XYZ file of C-alpha atoms in Angstrom:
598
model
C -7.565 -143.808 119.748
C -3.892 -144.760 120.495
C -3.655 -147.352 117.668
C 0.119 -146.276 115.720
C 2.462 -148.419 114.350
C 5.188 -146.513 112.369
C 5.844 -147.802 109.662
C 9.763 -149.434 109.488
C 9.458 -151.142 106.620
C 8.211 -148.383 104.083
C 10.965 -146.121 106.011
C 14.257 -148.408 105.758
C 12.744 -149.680 102.055
C 13.524 -145.530 101.209
C 16.977 -144.834 102.987
C 17.804 -148.055 101.463
C 17.022 -149.049 97.522
C 15.649 -145.185 96.790
C 18.147 -143.325 97.999
C 21.435 -144.724 99.266
C 21.802 -145.156 103.136
C 25.015 -147.045 102.420
C 26.907 -143.616 100.522
C 25.511 -141.651 103.726
C 27.754 -143.517 105.491
C 30.991 -142.733 103.421
C 29.934 -139.123 104.059
C 32.659 -137.098 106.733
C 30.619 -137.692 110.357
C 28.501 -139.872 108.639
C 30.456 -142.360 109.243
C 28.493 -143.978 112.096
C 25.095 -144.050 110.253
C 25.147 -148.046 109.203
C 22.380 -149.925 108.114
C 22.333 -151.920 111.420
C 21.944 -148.379 113.177
C 19.926 -146.997 111.633
C 17.899 -149.893 111.720
C 17.968 -150.120 115.322
C 16.950 -146.178 115.490
C 14.073 -146.682 113.482
C 12.570 -149.503 115.564
C 13.332 -147.575 119.202
C 11.591 -144.137 116.993
C 8.391 -145.950 116.749
C 8.280 -147.553 120.176
C 8.786 -143.899 121.733
C 6.396 -143.274 118.755
C 3.410 -145.619 119.343
C 3.760 -146.367 122.887
C 4.811 -142.882 124.592
C 2.898 -139.577 121.906
C 0.036 -141.853 120.256
C -1.482 -142.214 123.200
C -1.744 -138.584 124.964
C -2.456 -137.254 121.049
C -6.572 -137.805 121.601
C -6.607 -136.474 125.697
C -4.860 -132.947 123.661
C -7.092 -132.839 120.750
C -10.085 -133.410 122.988
C -8.372 -130.746 126.561
C -5.685 -128.947 124.387
C -3.544 -125.948 126.039
C -4.884 -123.771 127.891
C -3.907 -119.621 129.562
C -4.009 -119.598 133.438
C -2.885 -116.438 134.675
C -0.459 -115.585 131.886
C 1.352 -119.701 132.404
C 0.674 -121.811 129.759
C -0.449 -125.535 130.799
C 0.269 -127.644 128.749
C -3.008 -130.953 127.476
C -2.506 -133.879 130.090
C 1.078 -135.954 129.361
C 3.229 -133.346 127.136
C 4.755 -132.427 129.540
C 5.807 -135.506 130.717
C 6.157 -137.155 127.040
C 8.762 -134.564 126.233
C 10.759 -134.878 129.030
C 10.895 -138.890 128.010
C 11.753 -136.879 124.277
C 14.861 -134.861 125.427
C 16.498 -137.550 127.485
C 16.395 -139.728 124.872
C 18.630 -137.854 122.654
C 15.680 -137.523 119.920
C 15.308 -134.138 120.215
C 19.018 -133.402 119.308
C 19.993 -136.270 115.834
C 20.876 -133.960 113.456
C 23.029 -131.962 115.253
C 26.241 -131.917 115.667
C 28.169 -135.018 118.233
C 30.442 -131.568 120.052
C 26.789 -129.755 121.165
C 25.470 -133.388 122.444
C 23.569 -134.055 119.363
C 23.353 -137.261 117.122
C 25.089 -136.436 114.270
C 23.398 -138.258 111.838
C 22.418 -137.702 108.529
C 18.501 -135.724 107.898
C 17.467 -138.294 105.333
C 17.249 -140.902 108.599
C 16.024 -137.912 111.032
C 13.099 -137.074 108.207
C 11.850 -140.414 108.883
C 11.784 -139.777 112.597
C 9.900 -137.035 111.944
C 7.165 -138.688 110.161
C 6.551 -141.076 113.159
C 6.369 -138.292 115.815
C 4.261 -136.179 113.279
C 1.886 -139.661 112.522
C 1.859 -140.539 116.796
C 1.015 -136.933 118.542
C 0.807 -133.469 115.211
C 0.471 -131.278 117.876
C 3.400 -132.244 119.912
C 5.528 -132.676 117.764
C 5.678 -128.648 116.422
C 7.563 -127.991 119.190
C 10.577 -130.090 118.190
C 10.385 -129.235 114.873
C 10.334 -125.909 115.218
C 13.568 -125.731 117.453
C 15.645 -127.387 115.449
C 14.777 -125.134 112.913
C 16.110 -122.562 115.423
C 19.313 -124.151 116.275
C 20.046 -124.159 112.132
C 19.082 -121.034 112.372
C 21.825 -120.015 115.294
C 24.459 -122.467 114.014
C 24.829 -120.747 110.025
C 24.719 -117.304 111.368
C 24.233 -116.430 115.177
C 27.645 -114.844 116.955
C 30.140 -117.065 118.937
C 28.898 -115.985 121.974
C 24.936 -116.974 121.615
C 26.113 -120.292 120.190
C 28.015 -120.665 123.317
C 25.210 -119.900 125.547
C 22.466 -121.877 123.979
C 22.894 -124.019 121.220
C 24.144 -127.111 123.891
C 20.772 -126.872 125.687
C 18.522 -125.888 122.210
C 20.542 -129.453 120.676
C 19.622 -131.558 124.426
C 15.857 -130.038 124.536
C 16.915 -128.624 127.601
C 15.219 -125.729 125.929
C 12.740 -124.932 123.396
C 12.607 -122.081 120.358
C 10.114 -120.342 118.573
C 10.197 -118.188 115.101
C 8.131 -115.133 115.698
C 7.667 -113.156 112.212
C 3.747 -113.026 111.412
C 1.979 -110.002 112.853
C -1.651 -108.152 112.637
C -1.428 -106.660 109.979
C 1.057 -108.997 108.241
C 0.397 -111.968 107.114
C 2.807 -113.057 104.709
C 4.095 -110.125 104.271
C 6.268 -110.165 106.874
C 7.430 -107.174 104.970
C 4.789 -105.081 106.697
C 5.835 -105.010 110.373
C 6.406 -103.302 113.058
C 7.616 -105.068 115.206
C 10.732 -102.375 116.466
C 14.316 -102.873 118.521
C 16.427 -99.574 119.915
C 19.872 -100.329 120.546
C 20.708 -100.516 124.168
C 23.919 -99.512 124.212
C 25.613 -102.621 124.923
C 25.888 -104.716 122.202
C 21.882 -105.694 123.204
C 18.453 -104.294 121.924
C 15.574 -104.283 123.379
C 12.535 -104.958 120.942
C 8.764 -103.950 120.847
C 5.979 -105.528 119.608
C 3.569 -108.639 118.940
C 3.762 -111.672 117.257
C 0.461 -114.117 116.327
C 0.262 -117.589 115.321
C 3.251 -118.803 117.241
C 3.694 -122.464 117.833
C 4.372 -123.253 121.314
C 5.554 -119.410 122.135
C 4.919 -120.584 126.357
C 4.982 -123.238 127.818
C 5.249 -125.822 130.523
C 7.911 -128.164 129.076
C 10.937 -126.992 129.310
C 12.652 -124.291 132.160
C 13.718 -121.999 128.839
C 12.330 -121.115 125.972
C 14.235 -118.714 122.975
C 12.672 -116.737 120.268
C 14.010 -116.235 117.024
C 11.835 -112.443 116.231
C 11.832 -110.301 113.110
C 12.010 -106.815 114.374
C 12.684 -103.113 112.350
C 15.921 -101.223 113.635
C 15.890 -97.633 113.579
C 16.259 -95.778 110.111
C 16.084 -99.488 108.141
C 14.240 -99.322 104.654
C 10.689 -100.318 104.435
C 10.050 -104.451 103.390
C 12.254 -107.405 103.310
C 15.184 -105.192 103.380
C 14.774 -103.971 106.326
C 14.394 -106.629 109.063
C 16.701 -107.983 111.378
C 16.494 -110.637 113.311
C 17.028 -111.365 117.377
C 17.391 -114.014 119.604
C 15.104 -113.007 123.155
C 15.450 -115.969 125.358
C 12.106 -115.954 128.088
C 15.127 -115.956 131.047
C 18.143 -114.187 130.546
C 20.946 -116.878 131.434
C 24.052 -115.962 133.830
C 27.379 -116.959 132.491
C 27.480 -120.003 133.699
C 24.491 -121.406 132.374
C 22.005 -120.640 135.178
C 18.876 -119.132 134.874
C 19.023 -115.434 135.360
C 15.984 -113.237 135.328
C 12.440 -113.260 133.686
C 12.685 -111.296 130.030
C 9.603 -108.472 129.489
C 8.113 -110.731 127.503
C 4.200 -112.688 127.111
C 1.684 -114.256 125.668
C -0.921 -112.794 125.732
C -3.697 -115.175 124.656
C -4.271 -118.559 123.060
C -5.510 -118.522 119.773
C -8.718 -121.108 119.512
C -7.950 -123.103 116.386
C -9.889 -125.561 113.983
C -7.728 -128.175 115.601
C -3.785 -129.332 116.784
C -5.421 -127.918 120.048
C -2.405 -129.577 121.508
C -0.110 -127.534 120.656
C -0.772 -123.571 122.468
C -0.779 -121.292 119.420
C 0.502 -117.612 121.067
C -0.022 -114.424 120.799
C 3.506 -113.204 122.167
C 3.599 -109.938 123.145
C 7.492 -108.148 123.732
C 8.248 -104.718 125.509
C 5.094 -103.952 127.940
C 7.492 -102.712 130.441
C 9.852 -101.442 127.647
C 12.376 -103.633 129.043
C 12.505 -106.675 126.474
C 15.662 -107.287 125.861
C 17.831 -109.424 122.867
C 20.901 -109.548 120.583
C 21.062 -109.675 116.888
C 21.312 -112.754 114.986
C 23.329 -112.824 111.713
C 23.811 -108.654 110.313
C 21.854 -106.308 110.628
C 18.697 -106.065 108.066
C 20.316 -109.226 106.422
C 16.909 -110.838 109.372
C 15.218 -112.951 106.487
C 18.727 -114.237 104.938
C 19.384 -115.679 108.552
C 15.792 -116.696 108.833
C 15.056 -118.322 105.669
C 17.731 -120.822 107.295
C 14.919 -121.732 110.382
C 12.112 -121.797 107.263
C 13.712 -123.980 104.703
C 14.708 -126.525 107.499
C 10.978 -125.772 108.522
C 8.874 -126.230 105.613
C 10.619 -129.526 104.554
C 10.134 -130.828 108.191
C 5.991 -129.623 107.229
C 5.958 -131.778 104.201
C 6.671 -134.655 106.330
C 3.987 -133.529 108.311
C 1.288 -133.763 105.878
C 2.823 -137.238 105.056
C 2.671 -138.031 108.720
C -1.098 -137.473 108.916
C -1.860 -138.667 105.297
C -0.526 -141.802 107.016
C -1.778 -141.753 109.988
C -4.940 -141.480 108.155
C -4.722 -144.162 106.044
C -3.716 -146.475 108.550
C -6.735 -146.029 110.593
C -9.036 -146.507 107.245
C -7.763 -149.623 106.413
C -8.422 -150.609 110.630
C -12.417 -149.640 110.089
C -12.790 -150.948 106.929
C -11.184 -154.084 107.943
C -14.351 -153.998 110.561
C -16.847 -152.450 108.806
C -19.608 -155.176 107.631
C -22.050 -153.633 105.264
C -23.623 -154.237 102.126
C -23.363 -157.214 99.517
C -19.254 -158.625 98.671
C -19.456 -158.558 94.753
C -15.360 -159.973 95.262
C -15.306 -163.465 94.960
C -14.487 -164.883 98.070
C -14.708 -161.753 100.140
C -15.572 -161.456 104.025
C -18.755 -158.645 104.033
C -16.064 -156.179 104.673
C -16.311 -152.764 102.924
C -13.101 -153.091 102.415
C -13.891 -155.814 99.909
C -16.123 -152.765 97.636
C -14.199 -151.811 94.515
C -14.809 -147.923 95.800
C -13.261 -148.554 98.873
C -10.714 -150.382 97.627
C -9.697 -147.729 95.586
C -9.417 -144.926 98.121
C -7.178 -147.568 100.221
C -4.773 -147.235 97.410
C -4.907 -143.892 97.118
C -3.715 -143.281 100.135
C -0.969 -145.584 99.967
C 0.095 -144.576 97.359
C 0.059 -140.509 97.906
C 1.756 -141.270 100.737
C 4.649 -143.394 99.865
C 5.213 -141.346 96.543
C 5.937 -138.149 98.881
C 7.190 -140.424 101.601
C 9.781 -140.815 99.270
C 10.151 -137.461 98.045
C 10.988 -136.125 101.316
C 13.234 -138.113 102.139
C 15.009 -138.065 98.913
C 14.903 -134.267 99.175
C 16.809 -134.267 102.902
C 19.525 -136.705 101.002
C 20.318 -133.593 98.635
C 21.060 -131.785 101.617
C 23.181 -134.067 103.515
C 25.151 -134.460 99.894
C 25.077 -131.265 100.162
C 26.371 -130.213 103.251
C 28.551 -132.964 103.886
C 30.740 -134.168 100.448
C 34.203 -133.680 99.433
C 33.393 -132.527 96.327
C 32.633 -129.197 95.301
C 30.998 -129.550 92.364
C 28.827 -132.251 93.845
C 27.947 -130.663 96.669
C 26.411 -127.559 94.622
C 24.539 -130.336 92.538
C 22.942 -131.431 95.483
C 22.215 -128.803 96.916
C 20.445 -126.769 93.294
C 18.458 -130.148 93.146
C 17.548 -129.321 97.421
C 16.602 -126.120 96.367
C 14.311 -127.170 93.690
C 12.163 -130.369 95.805
C 11.663 -128.455 99.129
C 9.074 -126.277 97.527
C 6.865 -129.577 96.257
C 8.289 -131.842 99.271
C 6.596 -129.076 101.203
C 3.481 -128.172 98.948
C 2.897 -131.878 97.873
C 3.476 -132.845 101.064
C 0.841 -131.213 102.611
C -1.815 -130.771 100.154
C -2.277 -134.498 99.753
C -1.923 -134.476 103.618
C -4.931 -132.358 103.842
C -6.743 -134.880 100.975
C -5.657 -137.856 102.229
C -7.144 -137.622 105.678
C -10.617 -135.926 103.862
C -10.802 -139.082 102.352
C -9.955 -141.274 105.816
C -12.875 -139.821 106.779
C -14.943 -140.984 103.298
C -13.614 -144.214 104.030
C -16.063 -144.273 107.070
C -18.347 -142.701 105.619
C -21.230 -141.782 108.113
C -18.804 -142.641 111.081
C -16.271 -140.829 110.027
C -18.006 -137.262 110.650
C -18.840 -138.338 114.157
C -15.452 -137.163 116.445
C -15.901 -140.793 118.627
C -13.836 -142.923 115.718
C -10.754 -140.340 115.125
C -11.184 -140.073 111.572
C -11.741 -135.837 112.577
C -9.466 -135.022 114.488
C -6.989 -135.875 111.718
C -8.920 -133.932 108.746
C -9.155 -130.844 111.507
C -5.400 -131.830 112.686
C -3.742 -131.117 108.957
C -5.579 -128.463 107.113
C -2.812 -125.517 109.343
C -0.266 -127.732 107.109
C -0.580 -126.073 103.526
C -1.076 -121.960 105.156
C 1.842 -123.383 107.169
C 6.015 -122.010 106.213
C 4.352 -120.173 103.271
C 1.309 -120.641 101.996
C 1.422 -123.520 99.194
C 0.355 -121.265 96.450
C 3.704 -118.905 97.758
C 5.810 -122.620 97.082
C 4.351 -122.796 94.309
C 5.556 -119.934 92.742
C 9.371 -120.567 94.358
C 9.281 -123.154 92.476
C 8.132 -121.556 89.191
C 9.676 -118.470 89.848
C 13.154 -118.605 91.329
C 13.151 -122.712 91.319
C 12.471 -123.317 87.956
C 15.465 -121.723 86.476
C 18.049 -122.171 89.256
C 21.487 -122.087 88.296
C 19.587 -121.589 84.347
C 17.761 -124.329 85.076
C 20.507 -126.609 85.740
C 18.452 -128.721 88.467
C 15.529 -129.123 86.934
C 17.549 -130.943 83.421
C 19.354 -133.372 86.093
C 16.403 -133.875 87.421
C 14.856 -135.206 84.510
C 17.185 -136.396 83.082
C 17.517 -139.566 86.254
C 13.505 -139.371 85.629
C 14.229 -140.206 81.785
C 17.127 -143.056 82.526
C 14.595 -144.175 84.681
C 11.663 -144.885 82.548
C 14.269 -146.695 80.620
C 14.907 -148.860 82.586
C 11.663 -149.680 83.733
C 10.239 -151.050 79.718
C 13.400 -153.219 80.070
C 12.203 -154.704 83.336
C 10.953 -158.790 83.297
C 8.355 -158.141 85.789
C 5.495 -156.808 83.942
C 3.450 -154.160 86.480
C 7.018 -152.564 86.364
C 7.119 -152.379 83.091
C 4.011 -150.619 82.786
C 5.444 -147.649 84.680
C 6.858 -146.680 82.062
C 4.956 -145.363 79.752
C 3.366 -142.527 82.678
C 6.565 -141.660 84.001
C 8.013 -140.517 80.542
C 5.538 -139.358 79.814
C 4.793 -136.927 82.302
C 8.184 -136.456 82.227
C 7.158 -134.677 79.031
C 4.371 -133.139 80.154
C 6.927 -131.351 83.072
C 9.433 -130.393 80.486
C 7.564 -128.825 77.994
C 5.131 -127.304 81.073
C 8.294 -126.033 82.429
C 9.429 -124.424 79.978
C 6.914 -122.876 78.457
C 6.927 -121.584 81.929
C 10.132 -120.056 82.505
C 9.647 -118.234 79.161
C 6.148 -116.450 80.745
C 9.051 -115.293 83.696
C 10.041 -112.385 81.107
C 7.228 -111.542 79.807
C 3.908 -112.256 81.758
C 4.316 -113.711 85.208
C 1.027 -113.449 86.105
C 0.537 -115.746 83.567
C 3.426 -118.347 85.345
C 1.696 -117.442 88.552
C -1.653 -118.837 87.042
C -0.389 -121.739 86.230
C 2.403 -122.096 89.499
C -0.472 -124.213 91.817
C -1.183 -127.399 89.092
C 2.645 -126.653 87.984
C 4.079 -128.038 91.721
C 1.242 -130.256 92.101
C 2.788 -132.224 88.191
C 6.275 -131.774 89.569
C 5.214 -133.912 92.683
C 3.423 -136.454 90.801
C 6.157 -136.544 88.575
C 9.168 -136.412 91.094
C 6.675 -138.998 93.701
C 5.921 -141.340 90.180
C 9.697 -141.338 89.607
C 10.380 -142.258 92.968
C 8.362 -144.969 93.311
C 9.439 -146.574 90.133
C 12.831 -147.154 91.410
C 11.357 -148.576 94.359
C 9.507 -150.594 92.082
C 12.570 -152.058 90.251
C 14.418 -152.270 93.363
C 11.564 -154.735 94.517
C 11.364 -156.686 91.790
C 15.149 -157.407 91.478
C 14.956 -158.524 95.152
C 11.676 -160.917 94.807
C 13.922 -162.076 91.544
C 17.352 -162.664 93.360
C 14.858 -165.036 96.157
C 14.685 -162.178 99.211
C 12.875 -162.125 102.075
C 9.578 -160.862 102.837
C 7.830 -161.427 99.405
C 5.010 -159.892 101.022
C 6.302 -156.749 100.629
C 7.959 -156.463 97.765
C 4.929 -157.253 95.795
C 3.087 -154.741 97.761
C 5.811 -152.112 96.887
C 5.370 -153.286 93.654
C 1.508 -152.636 92.994
C 1.608 -149.677 94.998
C 3.997 -148.602 92.472
C 2.206 -149.422 89.472
C -1.387 -147.653 90.954
C 0.064 -144.742 91.583
C 2.086 -144.895 87.991
C -1.682 -145.650 86.273
C -4.506 -143.638 88.266
C -2.665 -141.307 89.719
C 0.725 -140.339 87.243
C -1.718 -140.353 84.262
C -2.904 -137.469 85.247
C 0.261 -135.416 84.685
C 0.047 -134.651 81.178
C -3.972 -132.604 81.873
C -1.987 -130.290 84.555
C 0.405 -129.349 82.221
C -2.604 -128.199 80.619
C -3.528 -126.615 83.063
C -0.362 -124.985 84.226
C 0.430 -123.568 80.402
C -3.492 -122.329 80.454
C -1.839 -118.330 81.104
C -3.937 -116.111 83.660
C -6.822 -115.231 80.954
C -9.373 -117.894 82.442
C -9.102 -117.385 86.047
C -9.813 -113.349 85.266
C -12.894 -114.427 83.424
C -15.679 -112.711 85.359
C -15.494 -109.209 86.858
C -14.428 -109.043 90.266
C -18.068 -107.331 91.404
C -19.912 -111.064 89.281
C -17.550 -112.848 91.562
C -19.940 -112.594 94.435
C -23.006 -112.913 92.316
């Protein structure tokens, strides 16, 4: 159950030939991110993922985390694995070296994130949230809070959580009731309950830093009245040592269909009226601060979807190679089901979607790196706009294909896929939370249509489509017939995205419900188009390397073949999705509410 091999070759190829690792290494502060060092880091990360995290994945699923006398005991091996994770410096890879971090680009961190999550999704949720909290505290925290908490969060010595959801307030964060009362000395007394708090309590570190949304006295209703507070499990003394326990506890653990190794906690703050927190950022600006963390998490959750898709694909390929059933119609076939055309279609679908979504997430991260570090303000602005446009696509498309490819993986296994001992079912169960995390994918779709489509007057969308069309033109003139065949579907997808985008943007002013009705198919359309674009770029680069006589020709030819399959079998869905995206809301409401149940 522990056999996982990180797809380092594909990750390395995307970094060097789809995005521009060399250009990233020339940005201020990233000068050490040279290909040789990045290769070494990816190789070491692959060893840790396959050798430490993957072997405890099955036990984490079967035994899970347990709440005993107010203490959460994590699954067997988790605490030791986390100790190795933090001591190895993996938690701090993208953060400031002055805080003990590695100072590497997010575009390099994303492949590592995929490795951790493919090897052991439940375990990896813990550092994912800590990294998001670091971003939020670094951007909005006071100098005093940063000095007291950041370094140990970067090292991984302390972990962190994000506390938004309450029993009566799911995605409607503005309905929260948790209260914050000023104590008179700059601190606040926090009282309330939060649900679905990942790793809200555990035994892997000595302290946990909770970022908690709460409402201050006199604050207006809705999200405008929310503030963000840092609430530690243990108070921190001025010398950095831990003091008394804060008035915060885990009341219970949720029983879930998957990610059993990850404790999902109901957290109770201030049962005794003594829960103390400190404000992060300005009063009633909590959502702005929390969104710093959430945007980081949304890209990372998209990567989790990619991770599960690839892990399910690897398991399916191994099974298909070994499973002998039926008569092979393939000349020279072995009799294994991998010979059967329908099984081969499923495997190529899994491979194509996984590689396309991986490229989207790494490109998204590259845009963030340029937005943060490029010396030219105009480049930073353009790349920031592109990153904001891509984030809901990365999250929504990545997590949708995670679930879908895990399901396809079960199908490849046939009846054995429905039996727990094969492990295929765990990927499906684990992945199902991902389209719900960090804003459901319906919210991501609405964000894409309602905000990002028209961001900066539509500049990012226009720039993206121009880049896609330019790549289609290059493919059209390619010498490799397979690459040339990608040009037409890519150009058609770009046209479909442009037409649908223009119609949805027009709806925003007159028919918001119609735009909302088309949001989900439009997000899927954008995922296919952007993924197909990046796959075509990869194929062009691979074909050039083959022509130049590069080594590893089987890998390069497989890149071309996978991109060709994606373009001609998957991306061709784009025009149909454009029609669905622009059909308006009427088809959704053609049946009265009371008839829906009949």
